[in-house]
Each structure stands twice: as C-alpha cells, then as structure tokens.
Amino acid sequence: MLYSSLVFSEPRQIDSESALYDAAIKILMRRAHSVHEMKQALERRCENQSLVRKVMTRLKSAGLIDDARYASLFVRHRTESRKQGKFRIARDLRARGVPDRHIEAALWETAQQIDEAELVRQRIKRKLRAFKSWATDRMAFVDSTILTPAEEAAAPAKPAVTYTGRAGFPADLVRRELKSITREDIPEPGADPG
C-alpha cells in the first residue's frame, strides 16, 4: 500500500442525514467554511445530492454557514494578522467560492476601520530590515564593485515592491509609501532604470 493512499485516503462515505450533519459540525469545529467549501466537503462524504442539500439547508438555517459573515471574518483576519491587501484577500475568497457581493461588502467594511497605507508601510519596513540584514551579511563576502552606486541604492526597493505587491496592495500605493520611507523615486514596473 502506498503512503499517499494512507495519508490522503477518501473520506468514509456517509448515508444518513444525522451522520452527515455531525460530520459537517466536526468540519466547522476545525475552522469556518464558506458555503461552497462546505458543499464540496459534504459531497466528498456523501454521493446522495438530496441528502447534501438537506444538510446544507439545516446548516444555513441554524446560521452555521453564512458567506457574508465568513467573508467579514476572513477579511478582518487577513488584514489584521497577516497584513494582506484587498486584492490578495479578494482572490483568496473567490477561490473559496464566496460571491463577489459579500467580498466587496467585507472589504469595504474593513477599509473603513483600517488604514491601508499603514499596512503597506509596516510590510515595507519589515522587508527593508530583512534586506538590510541580508545585504550586510552578503557584502562581507562580495566585492562591492559588482553593483553601480545607483543599483546599490535601488537594491532594497525592488524586493520591497515585489513583497508588498504580492500581499495584494495597489502598486501606486506601494510606490508612494516606499518613496515616503526611502525618500527615493521608485521607477514604474518595467521602466528602464538607466
């Protein structure tokens, strides 16, 4: 028997409504799920679509799954603890099957409470500290004539822009905040640095 078949085996098939409901409760005890995620999880455990629909209806009527609440909690968590931007959060929620109307409402609600520019500044400062530490260690071993003075001055900006952009923040906001921190002009993406 293969190791992968032991670790990633198919879930046990369930054929009663009460057992499927109990399985759904256990799934929700681990973490919150969107309606789409829960439906997929239940369909893996039960081939009977009418049974899955009944359990989904019970979960919705009990208020245990709600895309609006899920999107709100997800956005708040990703913004406050992971310091992610709205584009990344929206992409992740869409991948989880949350409708756009709930995503937009949750992002708008959070935008009223959180300063996105401050999140960008925090991420940039963290990346610049890490880059400065790395560059200091590396320059002990590398001849400093490899980089021109202009390249050496711009070196920390590129990873900071990439790092912050991947976190889902708008490029213009990232460039503006990086410029305010480093007091240097940040070139447009794809522009010739010379």
mmCIF file of C-alpha atoms in Angstrom:
data_model
loop_
_atom_site.group_PDB
_atom_site.id
_atom_site.type_symbol
_atom_site.label_atom_id
_atom_site.label_comp_id
_atom_site.label_asym_id
_atom_site.label_seq_id
_atom_site.Cartn_x
_atom_site.Cartn_y
_atom_site.Cartn_z
ATOM 1 C CA MET A 1 0.000 0.000 0.000
ATOM 2 C CA LEU A 2 1.288 3.439 -0.901
ATOM 3 C CA TYR A 3 1.986 6.050 1.742
ATOM 4 C CA SER A 4 -0.099 8.653 -0.095
ATOM 5 C CA SER A 5 -3.145 6.382 -0.054
ATOM 6 C CA LEU A 6 -2.836 6.118 3.728
ATOM 7 C CA VAL A 7 -2.445 9.853 4.281
ATOM 8 C CA PHE A 8 -4.807 11.176 1.621
ATOM 9 C CA SER A 9 -7.443 8.486 1.616
ATOM 10 C CA GLU A 10 -11.019 9.190 0.611
ATOM 11 C CA PRO A 11 -13.306 10.152 3.498
ATOM 12 C CA ARG A 12 -15.659 7.486 4.775
ATOM 13 C CA GLN A 13 -18.931 7.508 2.828
ATOM 14 C CA ILE A 14 -21.946 8.553 4.899
ATOM 15 C CA ASP A 15 -25.514 7.512 4.108
ATOM 16 C CA SER A 16 -27.675 9.144 6.794
ATOM 17 C CA GLU A 17 -28.649 12.757 7.329
ATOM 18 C CA SER A 18 -27.742 12.794 11.020
ATOM 19 C CA ALA A 19 -24.285 11.327 10.392
ATOM 20 C CA LEU A 20 -23.653 13.801 7.558
ATOM 21 C CA TYR A 21 -24.809 16.690 9.774
ATOM 22 C CA ASP A 22 -22.456 15.505 12.536
ATOM 23 C CA ALA A 23 -19.627 15.336 10.005
ATOM 24 C CA ALA A 24 -20.423 18.925 8.945
ATOM 25 C CA ILE A 25 -20.312 20.088 12.567
ATOM 26 C CA LYS A 26 -16.901 18.419 13.015
ATOM 27 C CA ILE A 27 -15.657 20.144 9.864
ATOM 28 C CA LEU A 28 -16.843 23.511 11.200
ATOM 29 C CA MET A 29 -15.195 22.870 14.569
ATOM 30 C CA ARG A 30 -11.779 22.916 12.856
ATOM 31 C CA ARG A 31 -12.348 26.222 11.038
ATOM 32 C CA ALA A 32 -15.081 28.289 9.418
ATOM 33 C CA HIS A 33 -16.040 27.356 5.851
ATOM 34 C CA SER A 34 -17.772 29.147 3.028
ATOM 35 C CA VAL A 35 -20.986 27.646 1.669
ATOM 36 C CA HIS A 36 -19.105 26.398 -1.386
ATOM 37 C CA GLU A 37 -16.333 24.771 0.666
ATOM 38 C CA MET A 38 -18.837 23.054 2.939
ATOM 39 C CA LYS A 39 -20.827 21.726 -0.009
ATOM 40 C CA GLN A 40 -17.644 20.288 -1.534
ATOM 41 C CA ALA A 41 -16.649 18.686 1.772
ATOM 42 C CA LEU A 42 -20.078 17.086 2.184
ATOM 43 C CA GLU A 43 -20.151 15.875 -1.425
ATOM 44 C CA ARG A 44 -16.858 14.053 -0.800
ATOM 45 C CA ARG A 45 -18.516 12.242 2.086
ATOM 46 C CA CYS A 46 -21.906 11.517 0.523
ATOM 47 C CA GLU A 47 -22.960 10.702 -3.034
ATOM 48 C CA ASN A 48 -26.641 11.398 -2.338
ATOM 49 C CA GLN A 49 -27.175 15.003 -3.534
ATOM 50 C CA SER A 50 -30.571 15.366 -1.867
ATOM 51 C CA LEU A 51 -29.002 14.447 1.476
ATOM 52 C CA VAL A 52 -26.261 17.036 0.934
ATOM 53 C CA ARG A 53 -28.878 19.692 0.089
ATOM 54 C CA LYS A 54 -30.873 18.875 3.260
ATOM 55 C CA VAL A 55 -27.801 19.177 5.479
ATOM 56 C CA MET A 56 -26.744 22.401 3.759
ATOM 57 C CA THR A 57 -30.221 23.815 4.363
ATOM 58 C CA ARG A 58 -30.033 22.827 8.053
ATOM 59 C CA LEU A 59 -26.606 24.430 8.417
ATOM 60 C CA LYS A 60 -27.795 27.653 6.777
ATOM 61 C CA SER A 61 -30.992 27.854 8.815
ATOM 62 C CA ALA A 62 -29.008 27.285 12.016
ATOM 63 C CA GLY A 63 -26.672 30.117 10.999
ATOM 64 C CA LEU A 64 -23.621 27.853 10.996
ATOM 65 C CA ILE A 65 -22.582 28.733 7.456
ATOM 66 C CA ASP A 66 -23.018 32.222 6.075
ATOM 67 C CA ASP A 67 -20.874 33.654 3.290
ATOM 68 C CA ALA A 68 -21.310 37.264 4.422
ATOM 69 C CA ARG A 69 -20.127 36.530 7.953
ATOM 70 C CA TYR A 70 -17.370 34.234 6.655
ATOM 71 C CA ALA A 71 -16.081 36.931 4.273
ATOM 72 C CA SER A 72 -16.131 39.533 7.040
ATOM 73 C CA LEU A 73 -14.147 37.344 9.448
ATOM 74 C CA PHE A 74 -11.738 36.244 6.722
ATOM 75 C CA VAL A 75 -11.020 39.828 5.624
ATOM 76 C CA ARG A 76 -10.531 41.027 9.193
ATOM 77 C CA HIS A 77 -8.147 38.165 9.997
ATOM 78 C CA ARG A 78 -6.084 38.520 6.820
ATOM 79 C CA THR A 79 -5.874 42.296 7.198
ATOM 80 C CA GLU A 80 -5.034 42.475 10.877
ATOM 81 C CA SER A 81 -2.824 39.450 11.431
ATOM 82 C CA ARG A 82 -1.298 38.719 8.017
ATOM 83 C CA LYS A 83 -1.232 42.363 6.862
ATOM 84 C CA GLN A 84 -2.555 41.441 3.413
ATOM 85 C CA GLY A 85 -4.095 43.811 0.884
ATOM 86 C CA LYS A 86 -7.535 43.807 -0.644
ATOM 87 C CA PHE A 87 -6.522 42.264 -3.980
ATOM 88 C CA ARG A 88 -4.925 39.211 -2.357
ATOM 89 C CA ILE A 89 -7.815 38.764 0.074
ATOM 90 C CA ALA A 90 -10.418 39.056 -2.684
ATOM 91 C CA ARG A 91 -8.562 36.485 -4.805
ATOM 92 C CA ASP A 92 -8.387 34.044 -1.882
ATOM 93 C CA LEU A 93 -12.084 34.471 -1.088
ATOM 94 C CA ARG A 94 -13.069 33.933 -4.724
ATOM 95 C CA ALA A 95 -11.016 30.735 -4.698
ATOM 96 C CA ARG A 96 -13.113 29.631 -1.711
ATOM 97 C CA GLY A 97 -16.331 30.232 -3.629
ATOM 98 C CA VAL A 98 -17.545 33.358 -1.852
ATOM 99 C CA PRO A 99 -19.766 35.588 -4.047
ATOM 100 C CA ASP A 100 -18.352 38.972 -5.068
ATOM 101 C CA ARG A 101 -21.117 40.926 -3.317
ATOM 102 C CA HIS A 102 -20.026 39.508 0.071
ATOM 103 C CA ILE A 103 -16.342 40.061 -0.716
ATOM 104 C CA GLU A 104 -16.892 43.695 -1.691
ATOM 105 C CA ALA A 105 -19.045 44.380 1.374
ATOM 106 C CA ALA A 106 -16.468 42.831 3.726
ATOM 107 C CA LEU A 107 -13.583 44.700 2.090
ATOM 108 C CA TRP A 108 -15.493 47.992 2.268
ATOM 109 C CA GLU A 109 -16.349 47.415 5.941
ATOM 110 C CA THR A 110 -12.720 46.706 6.810
ATOM 111 C CA ALA A 111 -11.439 49.636 4.727
ATOM 112 C CA GLN A 112 -13.483 51.953 6.961
ATOM 113 C CA GLN A 113 -11.593 50.727 10.029
ATOM 114 C CA ILE A 114 -8.038 50.104 8.787
ATOM 115 C CA ASP A 115 -5.505 52.419 7.167
ATOM 116 C CA GLU A 116 -4.198 50.505 4.135
ATOM 117 C CA ALA A 117 -1.231 52.855 3.762
ATOM 118 C CA GLU A 118 -0.119 51.995 7.295
ATOM 119 C CA LEU A 119 -0.244 48.278 6.468
ATOM 120 C CA VAL A 120 1.908 48.916 3.396
ATOM 121 C CA ARG A 121 4.410 50.912 5.474
ATOM 122 C CA GLN A 122 4.638 48.091 8.032
ATOM 123 C CA ARG A 123 5.292 45.477 5.327
ATOM 124 C CA ILE A 124 7.867 47.671 3.555
ATOM 125 C CA LYS A 125 9.746 48.427 6.779
ATOM 126 C CA ARG A 126 9.801 44.735 7.677
ATOM 127 C CA LYS A 127 11.171 43.825 4.231
ATOM 128 C CA LEU A 128 13.760 46.623 4.269
ATOM 129 C CA ARG A 129 15.012 45.482 7.700
ATOM 130 C CA ALA A 130 15.319 41.929 6.420
ATOM 131 C CA PHE A 131 17.053 43.080 3.233
ATOM 132 C CA LYS A 132 19.461 45.313 5.138
ATOM 133 C CA SER A 133 20.440 42.412 7.374
ATOM 134 C CA TRP A 134 20.895 40.106 4.378
ATOM 135 C CA ALA A 135 22.869 42.682 2.400
ATOM 136 C CA THR A 136 25.170 43.426 5.333
ATOM 137 C CA ASP A 137 25.968 39.730 5.711
ATOM 138 C CA ARG A 138 26.380 39.231 1.968
ATOM 139 C CA MET A 139 28.589 42.279 1.394
ATOM 140 C CA ALA A 140 31.195 40.808 3.745
ATOM 141 C CA PHE A 141 31.748 38.131 1.085
ATOM 142 C CA VAL A 142 31.040 40.014 -2.172
ATOM 143 C CA ASP A 143 33.178 42.683 -3.813
ATOM 144 C CA SER A 144 31.221 45.943 -3.651
ATOM 145 C CA THR A 145 32.246 46.905 -7.212
ATOM 146 C CA ILE A 146 29.699 44.451 -8.644
ATOM 147 C CA LEU A 147 26.878 46.995 -8.324
ATOM 148 C CA THR A 148 26.920 50.563 -9.548
ATOM 149 C CA PRO A 149 26.044 53.193 -6.917
ATOM 150 C CA ALA A 150 22.589 53.683 -8.495
ATOM 151 C CA GLU A 151 21.921 49.927 -8.467
ATOM 152 C CA GLU A 152 23.135 49.667 -4.894
ATOM 153 C CA ALA A 153 20.789 52.481 -3.791
ATOM 154 C CA ALA A 154 17.795 50.941 -5.610
ATOM 155 C CA ALA A 155 18.510 47.355 -4.490
ATOM 156 C CA PRO A 156 16.257 47.351 -1.405
ATOM 157 C CA ALA A 157 13.305 48.865 -3.302
ATOM 158 C CA LYS A 158 12.776 46.005 -5.725
ATOM 159 C CA PRO A 159 12.222 43.219 -3.169
ATOM 160 C CA ALA A 160 10.076 45.524 -1.043
ATOM 161 C CA VAL A 161 7.843 46.378 -4.013
ATOM 162 C CA THR A 162 7.571 42.725 -5.044
ATOM 163 C CA TYR A 163 6.903 41.544 -1.479
ATOM 164 C CA THR A 164 4.235 44.172 -0.838
ATOM 165 C CA GLY A 165 2.649 43.741 -4.266
ATOM 166 C CA ARG A 166 2.271 40.002 -3.717
ATOM 167 C CA ALA A 167 0.481 40.786 -0.490
ATOM 168 C CA GLY A 168 -2.299 42.343 -2.567
ATOM 169 C CA PHE A 169 -1.746 46.075 -2.276
ATOM 170 C CA PRO A 170 -2.162 48.512 -5.197
ATOM 171 C CA ALA A 171 1.139 49.284 -6.961
ATOM 172 C CA ASP A 172 0.673 53.060 -6.814
ATOM 173 C CA LEU A 173 0.151 52.939 -3.041
ATOM 174 C CA VAL A 174 3.223 50.725 -2.633
ATOM 175 C CA ARG A 175 5.416 53.101 -4.677
ATOM 176 C CA ARG A 176 4.086 56.154 -2.826
ATOM 177 C CA GLU A 177 4.730 54.653 0.605
ATOM 178 C CA LEU A 178 8.141 53.279 -0.370
ATOM 179 C CA LYS A 179 9.105 56.719 -1.664
ATOM 180 C CA SER A 180 7.986 58.324 1.596
ATOM 181 C CA ILE A 181 10.048 55.825 3.606
ATOM 182 C CA THR A 182 13.204 55.819 1.482
ATOM 183 C CA ARG A 183 12.804 59.345 0.069
ATOM 184 C CA GLU A 184 13.811 57.993 -3.341
ATOM 185 C CA ASP A 185 11.935 57.881 -6.639
ATOM 186 C CA ILE A 186 10.683 54.402 -7.373
ATOM 187 C CA PRO A 187 10.540 53.568 -11.083
ATOM 188 C CA GLU A 188 7.390 52.264 -12.725
ATOM 189 C CA PRO A 189 7.396 48.485 -13.208
ATOM 190 C CA GLY A 190 9.158 47.576 -16.448
ATOM 191 C CA ALA A 191 10.760 51.023 -16.795
ATOM 192 C CA ASP A 192 14.437 51.282 -17.761
ATOM 193 C CA PRO A 193 16.402 52.062 -14.554
ATOM 194 C CA GLY A 194 19.088 53.981 -16.503
#
